[in-house]
mmCIF file of C-alpha atoms in Angstrom:
data_model
loop_
_atom_site.group_PDB
_atom_site.id
_atom_site.type_symbol
_atom_site.label_atom_id
_atom_site.label_comp_id
_atom_site.label_asym_id
_atom_site.label_seq_id
_atom_site.Cartn_x
_atom_site.Cartn_y
_atom_site.Cartn_z
ATOM 1 C CA MET A 1 104.096 64.591 133.413
ATOM 2 C CA GLU A 2 107.404 62.635 132.710
ATOM 3 C CA ASP A 3 106.454 59.556 134.399
ATOM 4 C CA ASP A 4 103.158 59.581 132.682
ATOM 5 C CA ILE A 5 105.020 59.687 129.432
ATOM 6 C CA GLU A 6 107.050 56.492 130.328
ATOM 7 C CA LYS A 7 103.937 54.681 131.528
ATOM 8 C CA MET A 8 102.082 55.385 128.374
ATOM 9 C CA GLY A 9 105.069 54.350 126.203
ATOM 10 C CA LEU A 10 105.115 50.983 128.050
ATOM 11 C CA LEU A 11 101.344 50.617 127.644
ATOM 12 C CA GLN A 12 101.597 51.375 123.897
ATOM 13 C CA LYS A 13 104.254 48.857 123.623
ATOM 14 C CA GLN A 14 102.294 46.071 125.377
ATOM 15 C CA TYR A 15 99.182 46.650 123.293
ATOM 16 C CA ILE A 16 100.598 47.751 119.930
ATOM 17 C CA PRO A 17 104.064 46.098 119.724
ATOM 18 C CA ASP A 18 105.055 46.471 116.054
ATOM 19 C CA GLY A 19 105.303 49.599 113.945
ATOM 20 C CA ILE A 20 104.159 52.232 116.473
ATOM 21 C CA SER A 21 104.727 55.750 115.811
ATOM 22 C CA THR A 22 108.042 57.095 117.355
ATOM 23 C CA LEU A 23 106.228 60.487 118.031
ATOM 24 C CA LYS A 24 105.302 61.428 121.558
ATOM 25 C CA ALA A 25 101.630 62.377 122.025
ATOM 26 C CA SER A 26 102.532 65.853 122.434
ATOM 27 C CA ASP A 27 104.252 65.942 119.021
ATOM 28 C CA ILE A 28 101.136 64.247 117.407
ATOM 29 C CA TYR A 29 98.994 66.932 119.102
ATOM 30 C CA SER A 30 101.353 69.583 117.604
ATOM 31 C CA LEU A 31 101.047 68.101 114.136
ATOM 32 C CA LEU A 32 97.263 68.140 114.619
ATOM 33 C CA GLU A 33 97.342 71.871 115.593
ATOM 34 C CA ILE A 34 99.550 72.686 112.720
ATOM 35 C CA TRP A 35 97.234 70.912 110.267
ATOM 36 C CA ALA A 36 94.248 72.440 111.706
ATOM 37 C CA SER A 37 95.714 75.989 111.409
ATOM 38 C CA ILE A 38 96.682 75.197 107.801
ATOM 39 C CA MET A 39 93.182 74.023 106.785
ATOM 40 C CA ILE A 40 91.676 77.029 108.463
ATOM 41 C CA PHE A 41 94.379 79.294 106.619
ATOM 42 C CA ILE A 42 93.405 77.538 103.418
ATOM 43 C CA GLN A 43 89.712 78.238 103.542
ATOM 44 C CA VAL A 44 90.212 81.828 104.558
ATOM 45 C CA MET A 45 92.634 82.411 101.612
ATOM 46 C CA SER A 46 90.357 80.494 99.242
ATOM 47 C CA ILE A 47 87.590 82.918 100.055
ATOM 48 C CA VAL A 48 89.843 86.075 100.013
ATOM 49 C CA SER A 49 91.756 85.269 97.030
ATOM 50 C CA SER A 50 88.683 84.209 95.033
ATOM 51 C CA TYR A 51 86.963 87.587 95.831
ATOM 52 C CA GLN A 52 90.000 89.545 95.081
ATOM 53 C CA TYR A 53 90.802 87.806 91.852
ATOM 54 C CA LYS A 54 87.249 88.349 90.805
ATOM 55 C CA ARG A 55 87.744 91.973 91.525
ATOM 56 C CA PHE A 56 91.018 92.201 89.767
ATOM 57 C CA VAL A 57 89.382 90.505 86.554
ATOM 58 C CA SER A 58 86.388 93.099 86.664
ATOM 59 C CA ASP A 59 88.921 96.051 86.900
ATOM 60 C CA LEU A 60 90.835 94.411 84.138
ATOM 61 C CA TYR A 61 87.920 94.165 82.035
ATOM 62 C CA ARG A 62 86.914 97.751 82.611
ATOM 63 C CA LEU A 63 90.544 98.876 81.586
ATOM 64 C CA ILE A 64 90.772 96.675 78.520
ATOM 65 C CA PRO A 65 87.179 96.422 77.031
ATOM 66 C CA MET A 66 86.596 93.572 74.688
ATOM 67 C CA ASP A 67 85.635 95.609 71.657
ATOM 68 C CA THR A 68 88.505 94.399 69.430
ATOM 69 C CA PHE A 69 90.406 91.241 68.816
ATOM 70 C CA GLU A 70 93.644 92.862 69.976
ATOM 71 C CA HIS A 71 91.999 93.932 73.314
ATOM 72 C CA ALA A 72 90.749 90.351 73.783
ATOM 73 C CA VAL A 73 94.275 88.968 73.232
ATOM 74 C CA ASP A 74 95.721 91.491 75.554
ATOM 75 C CA PHE A 75 93.099 90.677 78.223
ATOM 76 C CA SER A 76 93.651 86.898 77.900
ATOM 77 C CA ALA A 77 97.495 87.358 77.949
ATOM 78 C CA ILE A 78 97.163 89.208 81.247
ATOM 79 C CA TYR A 79 94.566 86.884 82.771
ATOM 80 C CA ASN A 80 96.566 83.859 81.725
ATOM 81 C CA SER A 81 99.746 85.190 83.394
ATOM 82 C CA THR A 82 98.170 86.276 86.615
ATOM 83 C CA HIS A 83 95.807 83.519 87.276
ATOM 84 C CA GLY A 84 98.327 81.368 89.202
ATOM 85 C CA PHE A 85 98.752 83.962 91.884
ATOM 86 C CA LYS A 86 95.253 82.930 93.178
ATOM 87 C CA TYR A 87 96.753 79.514 94.304
ATOM 88 C CA ILE A 88 100.162 80.397 95.552
ATOM 89 C CA GLY A 89 99.211 80.907 99.230
ATOM 90 C CA MET A 90 97.101 77.965 99.606
ATOM 91 C CA PHE A 91 99.480 75.659 97.739
ATOM 92 C CA SER A 92 102.257 76.856 100.016
ATOM 93 C CA ALA A 93 100.311 76.139 103.097
ATOM 94 C CA LEU A 94 99.788 72.443 102.007
ATOM 95 C CA ILE A 95 103.341 71.981 101.108
ATOM 96 C CA ILE A 96 104.605 73.434 104.375
ATOM 97 C CA GLY A 97 102.130 71.138 106.125
ATOM 98 C CA ILE A 98 103.498 68.007 104.315
ATOM 99 C CA PHE A 99 107.126 69.232 104.784
ATOM 100 C CA VAL A 100 106.693 69.843 108.582
ATOM 101 C CA SER A 101 105.030 66.445 108.838
ATOM 102 C CA ALA A 102 107.854 65.009 107.164
ATOM 103 C CA VAL A 103 110.383 66.726 109.538
ATOM 104 C CA PHE A 104 108.445 65.493 112.561
ATOM 105 C CA LEU A 105 108.396 61.904 111.211
ATOM 106 C CA LYS A 106 112.066 62.121 109.861
ATOM 107 C CA ASP A 107 110.366 60.803 106.370
ATOM 108 C CA ARG A 108 112.764 61.352 103.754
ATOM 109 C CA PHE A 109 110.246 60.228 101.089
ATOM 110 C CA LEU A 110 107.887 62.933 102.124
ATOM 111 C CA LYS A 111 110.480 65.637 102.190
ATOM 112 C CA ILE A 112 111.739 64.776 98.631
ATOM 113 C CA LEU A 113 108.191 64.493 97.430
ATOM 114 C CA SER A 114 107.213 68.051 98.654
ATOM 115 C CA VAL A 115 110.401 69.397 96.901
ATOM 116 C CA ILE A 116 109.341 67.776 93.622
ATOM 117 C CA ILE A 117 105.702 68.776 93.770
ATOM 118 C CA THR A 118 107.030 72.340 94.579
ATOM 119 C CA ALA A 119 109.196 72.331 91.570
ATOM 120 C CA VAL A 120 106.270 71.257 89.474
ATOM 121 C CA PHE A 121 104.101 73.932 90.661
ATOM 122 C CA ILE A 122 106.744 76.585 90.035
ATOM 123 C CA LEU A 123 107.124 75.353 86.429
ATOM 124 C CA ALA A 124 103.550 75.363 85.991
ATOM 125 C CA PHE A 125 103.340 78.963 87.414
ATOM 126 C CA CYS A 126 106.377 80.380 85.416
ATOM 127 C CA ILE A 127 106.302 78.374 82.131
ATOM 128 C CA PHE A 128 103.034 76.486 81.497
ATOM 129 C CA GLN A 129 100.649 79.160 83.042
ATOM 130 C CA MET A 130 97.304 78.469 81.291
ATOM 131 C CA ILE A 131 96.445 76.505 78.238
ATOM 132 C CA THR A 132 93.569 77.733 76.251
ATOM 133 C CA PHE A 133 91.377 75.687 73.750
ATOM 134 C CA ASP A 134 89.149 77.728 71.468
ATOM 135 C CA MET A 135 86.044 75.889 70.561
ATOM 136 C CA GLU A 136 83.390 77.240 68.354
ATOM 137 C CA ILE A 137 81.178 78.572 71.016
ATOM 138 C CA LYS A 138 83.428 78.476 74.042
ATOM 139 C CA ILE A 139 86.958 79.148 75.135
ATOM 140 C CA ILE A 140 88.088 76.546 77.590
ATOM 141 C CA SER A 141 91.189 77.114 79.638
ATOM 142 C CA ILE A 142 93.133 74.956 81.883
ATOM 143 C CA VAL A 143 95.041 76.648 84.649
ATOM 144 C CA TRP A 144 97.902 74.279 85.576
ATOM 145 C CA THR A 145 98.598 75.829 89.035
ATOM 146 C CA SER A 146 94.814 75.287 89.745
ATOM 147 C CA VAL A 147 95.055 71.642 88.589
ATOM 148 C CA ILE A 148 97.991 71.056 90.814
ATOM 149 C CA TYR A 149 96.665 72.686 93.809
ATOM 150 C CA HIS A 150 93.047 71.076 93.526
ATOM 151 C CA GLY A 151 94.815 67.679 92.915
ATOM 152 C CA MET A 152 96.807 68.114 96.085
ATOM 153 C CA GLU A 153 93.869 69.461 98.128
ATOM 154 C CA THR A 154 91.747 66.351 97.214
ATOM 155 C CA ILE A 155 93.568 63.293 95.865
ATOM 156 C CA GLY A 156 96.962 64.456 97.350
ATOM 157 C CA LEU A 157 95.653 64.655 100.997
ATOM 158 C CA LEU A 158 93.797 61.593 100.682
ATOM 159 C CA LEU A 159 97.047 59.711 99.442
ATOM 160 C CA PHE A 160 98.956 61.512 102.254
ATOM 161 C CA SER A 161 96.556 60.178 104.941
ATOM 162 C CA PHE A 162 96.770 56.616 103.498
ATOM 163 C CA TYR A 163 100.444 56.983 103.438
ATOM 164 C CA LEU A 164 100.558 58.074 107.078
ATOM 165 C CA ALA A 165 98.231 55.463 108.257
ATOM 166 C CA LYS A 166 100.143 52.652 106.452
ATOM 167 C CA HIS A 167 103.772 53.702 107.636
ATOM 168 C CA TYR A 168 103.030 55.218 110.849
ATOM 169 C CA LYS A 169 100.670 53.011 113.032
ATOM 170 C CA GLY A 170 99.716 54.646 116.128
ATOM 171 C CA LEU A 171 99.843 58.175 114.507
#
């Protein structure tokens, strides 16, 4: 209720006088709902995209058997250029979460950072794609979209939470 909001605000000012979040409790709750739905979406998309991508690679292997060097090169080229699709949905969900949080908090730094990270992901998806190292026994490949997504999913979210805790006390 409206008068409860005012009383809660006064209580917060009394006990946490400096640097309190400017968001209402209902806004913080909305952000939590957004992030909860994003995390559930990411988990579901991870399971579905991994399964579908494995199916795609199996179908591709049936279409392009590895019986000649040329076929192996063709298979590798298709695999390299499509692997990034596996991460687009999950990456988009994380970026949207960061950007929505930035909008709620009116945080220019987070808005700019999310645009920069998106630009790097797009470059990795369109230009860098995958780099492959041919060792004597194995072929090792680095999927740049995967590196960016998993880096954001682990280190990025950890840094994001530290940033929020430092700059938005009471959040």
